[in-house]
Coordinates of C-alpha atoms and ligand atoms in Angstrom, one line a residue:
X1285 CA 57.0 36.1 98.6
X1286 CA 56.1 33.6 101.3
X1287 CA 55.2 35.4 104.6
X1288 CA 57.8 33.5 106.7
X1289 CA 60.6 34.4 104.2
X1290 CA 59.5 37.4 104.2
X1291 CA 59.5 37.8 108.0
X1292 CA 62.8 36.2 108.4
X1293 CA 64.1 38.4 105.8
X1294 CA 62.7 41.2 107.8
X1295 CA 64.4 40.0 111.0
X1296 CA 67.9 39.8 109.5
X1297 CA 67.8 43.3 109.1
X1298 CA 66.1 44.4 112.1
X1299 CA 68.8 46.6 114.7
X1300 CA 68.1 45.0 118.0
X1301 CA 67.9 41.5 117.1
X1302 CA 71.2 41.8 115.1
X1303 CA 72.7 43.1 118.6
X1304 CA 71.2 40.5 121.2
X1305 CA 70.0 37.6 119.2
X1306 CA 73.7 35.2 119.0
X1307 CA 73.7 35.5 122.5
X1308 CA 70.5 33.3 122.9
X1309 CA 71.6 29.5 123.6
X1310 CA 68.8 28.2 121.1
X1311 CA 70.1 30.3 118.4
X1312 CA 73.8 29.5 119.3
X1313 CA 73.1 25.5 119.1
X1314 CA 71.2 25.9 115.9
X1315 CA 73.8 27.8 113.8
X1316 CA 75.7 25.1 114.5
X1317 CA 74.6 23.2 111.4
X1318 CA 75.3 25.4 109.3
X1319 CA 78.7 26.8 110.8
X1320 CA 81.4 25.0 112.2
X1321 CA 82.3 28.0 114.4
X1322 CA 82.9 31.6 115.2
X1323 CA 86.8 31.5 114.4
X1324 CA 88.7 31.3 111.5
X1325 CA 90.5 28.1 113.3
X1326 CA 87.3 26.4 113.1
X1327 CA 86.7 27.0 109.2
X1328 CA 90.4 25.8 108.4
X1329 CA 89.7 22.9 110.4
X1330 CA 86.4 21.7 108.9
X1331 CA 87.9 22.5 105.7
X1332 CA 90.8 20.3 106.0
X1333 CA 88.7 17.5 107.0
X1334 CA 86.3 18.0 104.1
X1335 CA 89.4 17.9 102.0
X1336 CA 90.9 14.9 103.5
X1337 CA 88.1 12.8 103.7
X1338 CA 85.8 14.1 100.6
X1339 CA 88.4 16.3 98.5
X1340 CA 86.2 19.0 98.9
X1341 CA 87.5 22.1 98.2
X1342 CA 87.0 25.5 100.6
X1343 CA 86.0 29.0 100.4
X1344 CA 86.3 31.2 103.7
X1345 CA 83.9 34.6 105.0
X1346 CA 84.0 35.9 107.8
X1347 CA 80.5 37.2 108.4
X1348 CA 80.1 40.7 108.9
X1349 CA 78.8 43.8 106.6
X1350 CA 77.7 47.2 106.8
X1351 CA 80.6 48.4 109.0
X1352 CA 79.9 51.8 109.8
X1353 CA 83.7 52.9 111.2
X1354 CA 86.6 52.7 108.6
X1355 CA 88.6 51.0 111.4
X1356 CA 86.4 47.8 111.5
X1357 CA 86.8 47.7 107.7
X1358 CA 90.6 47.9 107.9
X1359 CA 90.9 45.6 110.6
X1360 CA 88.5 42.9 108.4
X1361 CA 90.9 43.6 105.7
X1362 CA 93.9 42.6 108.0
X1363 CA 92.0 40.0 109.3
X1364 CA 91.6 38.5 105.4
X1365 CA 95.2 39.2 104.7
X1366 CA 96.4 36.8 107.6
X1367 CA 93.9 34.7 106.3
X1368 CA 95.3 33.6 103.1
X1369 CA 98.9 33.2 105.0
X1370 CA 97.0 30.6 107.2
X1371 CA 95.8 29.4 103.7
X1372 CA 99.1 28.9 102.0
X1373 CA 100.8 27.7 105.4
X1374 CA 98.5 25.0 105.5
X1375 CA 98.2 24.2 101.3
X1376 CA 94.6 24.6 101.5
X1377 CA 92.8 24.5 98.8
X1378 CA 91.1 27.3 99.5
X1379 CA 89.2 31.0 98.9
X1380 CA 88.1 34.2 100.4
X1381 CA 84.9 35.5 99.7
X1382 CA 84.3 39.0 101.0
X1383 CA 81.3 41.4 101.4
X1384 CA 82.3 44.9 100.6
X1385 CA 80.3 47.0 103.0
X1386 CA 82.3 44.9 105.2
X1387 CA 85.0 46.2 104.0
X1388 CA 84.1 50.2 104.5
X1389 CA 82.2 50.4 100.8
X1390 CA 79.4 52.8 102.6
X1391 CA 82.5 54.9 104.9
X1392 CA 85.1 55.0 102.4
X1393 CA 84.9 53.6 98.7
X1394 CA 88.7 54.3 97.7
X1395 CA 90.4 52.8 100.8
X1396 CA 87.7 49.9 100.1
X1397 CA 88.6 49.5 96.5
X1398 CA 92.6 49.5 98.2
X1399 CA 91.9 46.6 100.7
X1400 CA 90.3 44.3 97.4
X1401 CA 93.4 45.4 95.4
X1402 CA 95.7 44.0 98.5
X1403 CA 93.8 41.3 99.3
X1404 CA 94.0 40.3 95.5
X1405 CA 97.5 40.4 95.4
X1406 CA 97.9 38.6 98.6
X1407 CA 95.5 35.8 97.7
X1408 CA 97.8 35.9 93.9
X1409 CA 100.7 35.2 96.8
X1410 CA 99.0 32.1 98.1
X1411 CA 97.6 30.8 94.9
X1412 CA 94.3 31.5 95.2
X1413 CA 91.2 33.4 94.1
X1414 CA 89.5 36.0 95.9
X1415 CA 85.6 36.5 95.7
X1416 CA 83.6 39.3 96.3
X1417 CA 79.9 38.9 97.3
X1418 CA 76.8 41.0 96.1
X1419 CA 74.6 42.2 98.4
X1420 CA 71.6 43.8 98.5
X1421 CA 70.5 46.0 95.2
X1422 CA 72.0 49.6 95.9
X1423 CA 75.1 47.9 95.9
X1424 CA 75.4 46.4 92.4
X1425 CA 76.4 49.2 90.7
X1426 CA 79.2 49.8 93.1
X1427 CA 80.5 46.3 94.0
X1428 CA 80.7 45.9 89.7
X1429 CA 82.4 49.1 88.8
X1430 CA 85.1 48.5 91.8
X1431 CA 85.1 44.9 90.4
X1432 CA 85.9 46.0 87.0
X1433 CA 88.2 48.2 88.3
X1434 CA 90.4 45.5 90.2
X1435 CA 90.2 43.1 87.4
X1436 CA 92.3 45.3 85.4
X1437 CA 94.8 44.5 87.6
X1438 CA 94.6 41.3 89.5
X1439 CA 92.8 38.2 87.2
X1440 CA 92.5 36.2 90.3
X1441 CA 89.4 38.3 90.9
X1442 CA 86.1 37.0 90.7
X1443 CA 82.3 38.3 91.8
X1444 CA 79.1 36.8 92.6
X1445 CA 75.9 38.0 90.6
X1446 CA 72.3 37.3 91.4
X1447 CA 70.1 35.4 89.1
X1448 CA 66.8 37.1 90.8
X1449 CA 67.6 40.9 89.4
X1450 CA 66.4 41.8 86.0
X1451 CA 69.5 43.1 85.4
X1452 CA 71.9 40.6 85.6
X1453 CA 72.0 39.3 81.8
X1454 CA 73.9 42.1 80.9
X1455 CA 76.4 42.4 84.0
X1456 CA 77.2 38.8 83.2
X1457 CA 77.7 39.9 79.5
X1458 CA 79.8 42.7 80.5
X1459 CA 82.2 40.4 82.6
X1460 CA 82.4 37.6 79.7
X1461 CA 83.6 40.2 77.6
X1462 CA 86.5 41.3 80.3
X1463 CA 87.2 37.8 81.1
X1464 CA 86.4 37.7 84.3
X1465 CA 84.8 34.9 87.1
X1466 CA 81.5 35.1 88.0
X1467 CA 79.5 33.0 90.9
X1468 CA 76.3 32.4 90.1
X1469 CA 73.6 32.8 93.0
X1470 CA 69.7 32.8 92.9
X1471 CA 69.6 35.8 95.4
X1472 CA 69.7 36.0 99.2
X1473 CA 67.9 39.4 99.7
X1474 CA 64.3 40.7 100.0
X1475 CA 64.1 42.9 97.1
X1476 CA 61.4 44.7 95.6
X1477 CA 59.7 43.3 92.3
X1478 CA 61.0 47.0 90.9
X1479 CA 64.5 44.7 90.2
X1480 CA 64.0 41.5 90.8
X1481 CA 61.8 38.3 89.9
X1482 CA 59.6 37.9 92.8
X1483 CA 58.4 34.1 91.8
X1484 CA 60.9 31.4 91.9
X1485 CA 59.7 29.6 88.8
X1486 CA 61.4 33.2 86.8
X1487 CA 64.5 32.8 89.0
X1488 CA 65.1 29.6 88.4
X1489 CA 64.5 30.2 84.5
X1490 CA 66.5 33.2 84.9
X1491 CA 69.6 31.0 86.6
X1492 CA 69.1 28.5 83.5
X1493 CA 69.7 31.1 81.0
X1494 CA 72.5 32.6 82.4
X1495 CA 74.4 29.6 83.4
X1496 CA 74.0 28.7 79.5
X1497 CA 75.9 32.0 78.7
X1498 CA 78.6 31.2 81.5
X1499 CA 79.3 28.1 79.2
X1500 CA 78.8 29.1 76.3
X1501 CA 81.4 28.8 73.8
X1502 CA 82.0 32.9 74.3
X1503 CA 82.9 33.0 77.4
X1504 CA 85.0 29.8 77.3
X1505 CA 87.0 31.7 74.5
X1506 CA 87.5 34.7 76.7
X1507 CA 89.0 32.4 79.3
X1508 CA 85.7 33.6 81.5
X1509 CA 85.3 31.2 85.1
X1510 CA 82.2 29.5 85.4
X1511 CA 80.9 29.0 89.1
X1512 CA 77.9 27.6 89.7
X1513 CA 76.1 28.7 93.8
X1514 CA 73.4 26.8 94.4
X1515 CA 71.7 23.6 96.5
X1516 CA 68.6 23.4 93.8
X1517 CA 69.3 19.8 92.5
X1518 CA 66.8 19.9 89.4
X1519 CA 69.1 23.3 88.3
X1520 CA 72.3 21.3 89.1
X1521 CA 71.3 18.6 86.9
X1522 CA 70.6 21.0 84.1
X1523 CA 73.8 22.6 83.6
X1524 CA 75.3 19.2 83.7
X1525 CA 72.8 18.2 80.5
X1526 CA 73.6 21.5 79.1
X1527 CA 77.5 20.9 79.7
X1528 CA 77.2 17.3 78.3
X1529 CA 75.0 17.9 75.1
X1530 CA 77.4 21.0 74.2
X1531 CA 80.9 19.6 74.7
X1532 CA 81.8 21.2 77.7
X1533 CA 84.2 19.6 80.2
X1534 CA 83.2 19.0 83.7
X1535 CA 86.5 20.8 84.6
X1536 CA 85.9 24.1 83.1
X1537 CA 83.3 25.1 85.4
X1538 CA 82.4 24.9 89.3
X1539 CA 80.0 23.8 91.7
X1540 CA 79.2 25.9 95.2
X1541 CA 77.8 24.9 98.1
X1542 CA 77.2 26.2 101.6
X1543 CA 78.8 24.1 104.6
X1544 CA 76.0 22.3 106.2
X1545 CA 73.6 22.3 103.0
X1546 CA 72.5 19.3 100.9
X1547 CA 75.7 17.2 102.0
X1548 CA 74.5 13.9 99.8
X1549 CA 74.7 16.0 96.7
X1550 CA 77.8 17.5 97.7
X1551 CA 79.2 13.8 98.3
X1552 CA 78.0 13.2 95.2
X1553 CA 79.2 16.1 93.5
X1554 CA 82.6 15.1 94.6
X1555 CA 82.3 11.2 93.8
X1556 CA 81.3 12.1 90.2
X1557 CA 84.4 14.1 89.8
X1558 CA 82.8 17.8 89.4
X1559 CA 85.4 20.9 90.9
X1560 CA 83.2 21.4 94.0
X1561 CA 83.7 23.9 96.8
X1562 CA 82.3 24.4 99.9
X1563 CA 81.7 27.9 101.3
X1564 CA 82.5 27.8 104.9
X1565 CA 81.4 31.0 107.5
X1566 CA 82.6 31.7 110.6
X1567 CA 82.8 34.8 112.9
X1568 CA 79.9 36.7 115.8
X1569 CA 78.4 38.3 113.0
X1570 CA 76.4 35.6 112.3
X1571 CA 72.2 36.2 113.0
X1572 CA 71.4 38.6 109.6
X1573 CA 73.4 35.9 107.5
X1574 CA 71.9 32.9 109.5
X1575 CA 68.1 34.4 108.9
X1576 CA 68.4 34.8 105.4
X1577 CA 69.9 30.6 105.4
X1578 CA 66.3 29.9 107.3
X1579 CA 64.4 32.3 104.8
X1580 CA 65.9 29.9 101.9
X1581 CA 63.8 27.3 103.4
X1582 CA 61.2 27.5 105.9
X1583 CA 61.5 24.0 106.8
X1584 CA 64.8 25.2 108.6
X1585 CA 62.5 27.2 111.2
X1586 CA 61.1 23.7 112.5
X1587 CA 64.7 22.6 112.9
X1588 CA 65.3 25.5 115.1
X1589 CA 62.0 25.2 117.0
X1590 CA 63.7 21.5 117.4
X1591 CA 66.5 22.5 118.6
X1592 CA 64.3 24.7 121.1
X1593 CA 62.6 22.0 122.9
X1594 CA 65.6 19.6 123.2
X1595 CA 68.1 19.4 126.2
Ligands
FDA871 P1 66.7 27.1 96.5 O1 66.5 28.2 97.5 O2 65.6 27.0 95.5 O3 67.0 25.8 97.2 C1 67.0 24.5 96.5 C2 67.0 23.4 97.5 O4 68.2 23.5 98.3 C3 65.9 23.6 98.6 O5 64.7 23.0 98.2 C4 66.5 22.9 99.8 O6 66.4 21.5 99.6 C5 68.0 23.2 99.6 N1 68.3 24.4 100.4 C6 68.6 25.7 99.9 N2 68.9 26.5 100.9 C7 68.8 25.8 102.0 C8 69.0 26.1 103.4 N3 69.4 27.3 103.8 N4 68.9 25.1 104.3 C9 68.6 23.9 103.9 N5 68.4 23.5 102.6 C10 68.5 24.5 101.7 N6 73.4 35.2 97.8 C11 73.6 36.5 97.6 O7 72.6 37.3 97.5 N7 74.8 37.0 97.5 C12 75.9 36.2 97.6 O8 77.1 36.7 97.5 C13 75.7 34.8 97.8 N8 76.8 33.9 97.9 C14 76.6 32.6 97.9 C15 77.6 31.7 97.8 C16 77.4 30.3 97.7 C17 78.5 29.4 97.5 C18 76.0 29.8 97.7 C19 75.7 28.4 97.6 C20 75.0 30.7 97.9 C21 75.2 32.1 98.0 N9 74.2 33.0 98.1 C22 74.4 34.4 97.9 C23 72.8 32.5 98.5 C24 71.9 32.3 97.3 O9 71.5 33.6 96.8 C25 70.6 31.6 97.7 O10 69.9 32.3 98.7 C26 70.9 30.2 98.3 O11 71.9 29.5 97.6 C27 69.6 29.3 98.2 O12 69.2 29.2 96.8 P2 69.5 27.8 96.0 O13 70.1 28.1 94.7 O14 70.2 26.8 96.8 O15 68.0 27.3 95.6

């Protein structure tokens, strides 16, 4: 891994500077690009205007994870709840996409597996999908057999997998054959070459494969969602050969993108007439999530060094 990822990755999960580091003005301007503000007002807005003026569609997280009091995950839990109102009061076109841990996995896995199960049904009420994240490794087995487990229940249910583990091939297979909705990622963590790829070249051949299964002619059968996460243009362009040469409809899958991230190909995406969504964060809990955005690409570090020396 390259050393600045891997330092950045480092400092995401480093205690003190996950305390004291959104305070720091530099950090605080620089964020800025890629979050259009800590409150969920500020997400509804920028997705409303990317809607209006690009019809871009919108998916919502609050950033926060690892909460280690079950009060902080019942009150994220409420907070999503009121979220999806605000959702369906406005006729957004619109998500949720939730981390578990922020919503008490680690504290308490049943009353976590209840909150998904509410939020599901609530986000059913407004129309609309609810997404759960996957974080680091540990979690996998947990986040999928609490996915599973909702599933059975709500369909409007859908979960993001990682294209970097080894494993992944046969979660994906296991959720084609339930039906389910999958988001395709590369992988945001700094995982040990015990599980995952550690050289992008694999990942990337890794996403390839996959995203041919999430296509394929099975999983379109079992009524399976298809959501494509990523900014890498060469892999975009791929799946749209793939989709082309094998009959597939540019409706029956989606692109994802983060607010902020490769804007001309999301213009683009949108012009050509692909389902896009943007996924917009807001929130305080911002510095781990924002260090692993400038561990993605080193070449963010010089815009914050930028931003450093500018008035
Ligand atoms: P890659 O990192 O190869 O980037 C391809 C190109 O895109 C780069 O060359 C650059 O031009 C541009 N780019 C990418 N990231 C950039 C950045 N931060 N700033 C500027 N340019 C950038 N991960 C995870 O582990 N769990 C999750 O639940 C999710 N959820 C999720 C949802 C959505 C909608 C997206 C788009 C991504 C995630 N991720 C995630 C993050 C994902 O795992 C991955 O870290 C990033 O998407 C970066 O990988 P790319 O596929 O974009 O490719």
């Amino acid at each position: 891994m390259h050393p600045v990822r891997s330092a950045l990755l480092a400092a995401s999960e480093n205690r003190w500077m996950r305390a004291n580091a959104t305070r720091l003005p530099v950090f605080r301007r620089a964020v800025r690009r890629f979050m259009p503000g800590e409150h969920l007002d500020d997400a509804l807005a920028a997705a409303e205007g990317l809607s209006r003026q690009q019809r871009i569609a919108a998916i919502f997280t609050r950033l926060g994870e690892n909460v280690t009091e079950m009060t902080a995950a019942d009150a994220a839990a409420e907070h999503y709840l009121a979220a999806y109102d605000a959702i369906a009061q406005r006729r957004l076109d619109a998500q949720i996409s939730v981390k578990l841990t922020q919503l008490g996995l680690d504290v308490g896995p049943s009353r976590c597996r209840d909150h998904v199960g509410r939020l599901a049904a609530r986000a059913a009420a407004a129309g609309a999908m609810l997404w759960i994240d996957m974080e680091q490794h540990p979690y996998v087995d947990g986040t999928l057999a609490l996915y599973h487990a909702v599933l059975d229940e709500h369909r409007n249910v859908g979960v993001c997998l990682q294209a970097y583990l080894y494993r992944t091939a046969a979660d994906l297979q296991a959720i084609v054959d339930a039906g389910g909705a999958v988001r395709l990622v590369k992988g945001a963590y700094k995982e040990p070459a015990t599980v995952a790829y550690p050289k992008k070249v694999d990942v990337d051949a890794s996403y390839l494969a996959l995203a041919r299964t999430m296509i394929g002619p099975d999983a379109r059968a079992r009524g399976f969602r298809a959501v494509f996460g990523t900014h890498d243009v060469t892999i975009i362009d791929a799946i749209q050969q793939h989709a082309k040469a094998t009959g597939v409809a540019r409706d029956a899958y989606e692109f994802a993108l983060l607010y902020g991230i490769q804007r001309s190909v999301q213009q683009q995406l949108a012009r050509d007439g692909y389902r896009l969504r943007v996924l917009i964060s807001y929130g305080e809990y911002w510095f781990p999530w924002y260090m692993r955005r400038l561990a993605e690409r080193p070449a963010n570090v010089w815009f914050v060094a930028r931003t450093m020396l500018a008035k």
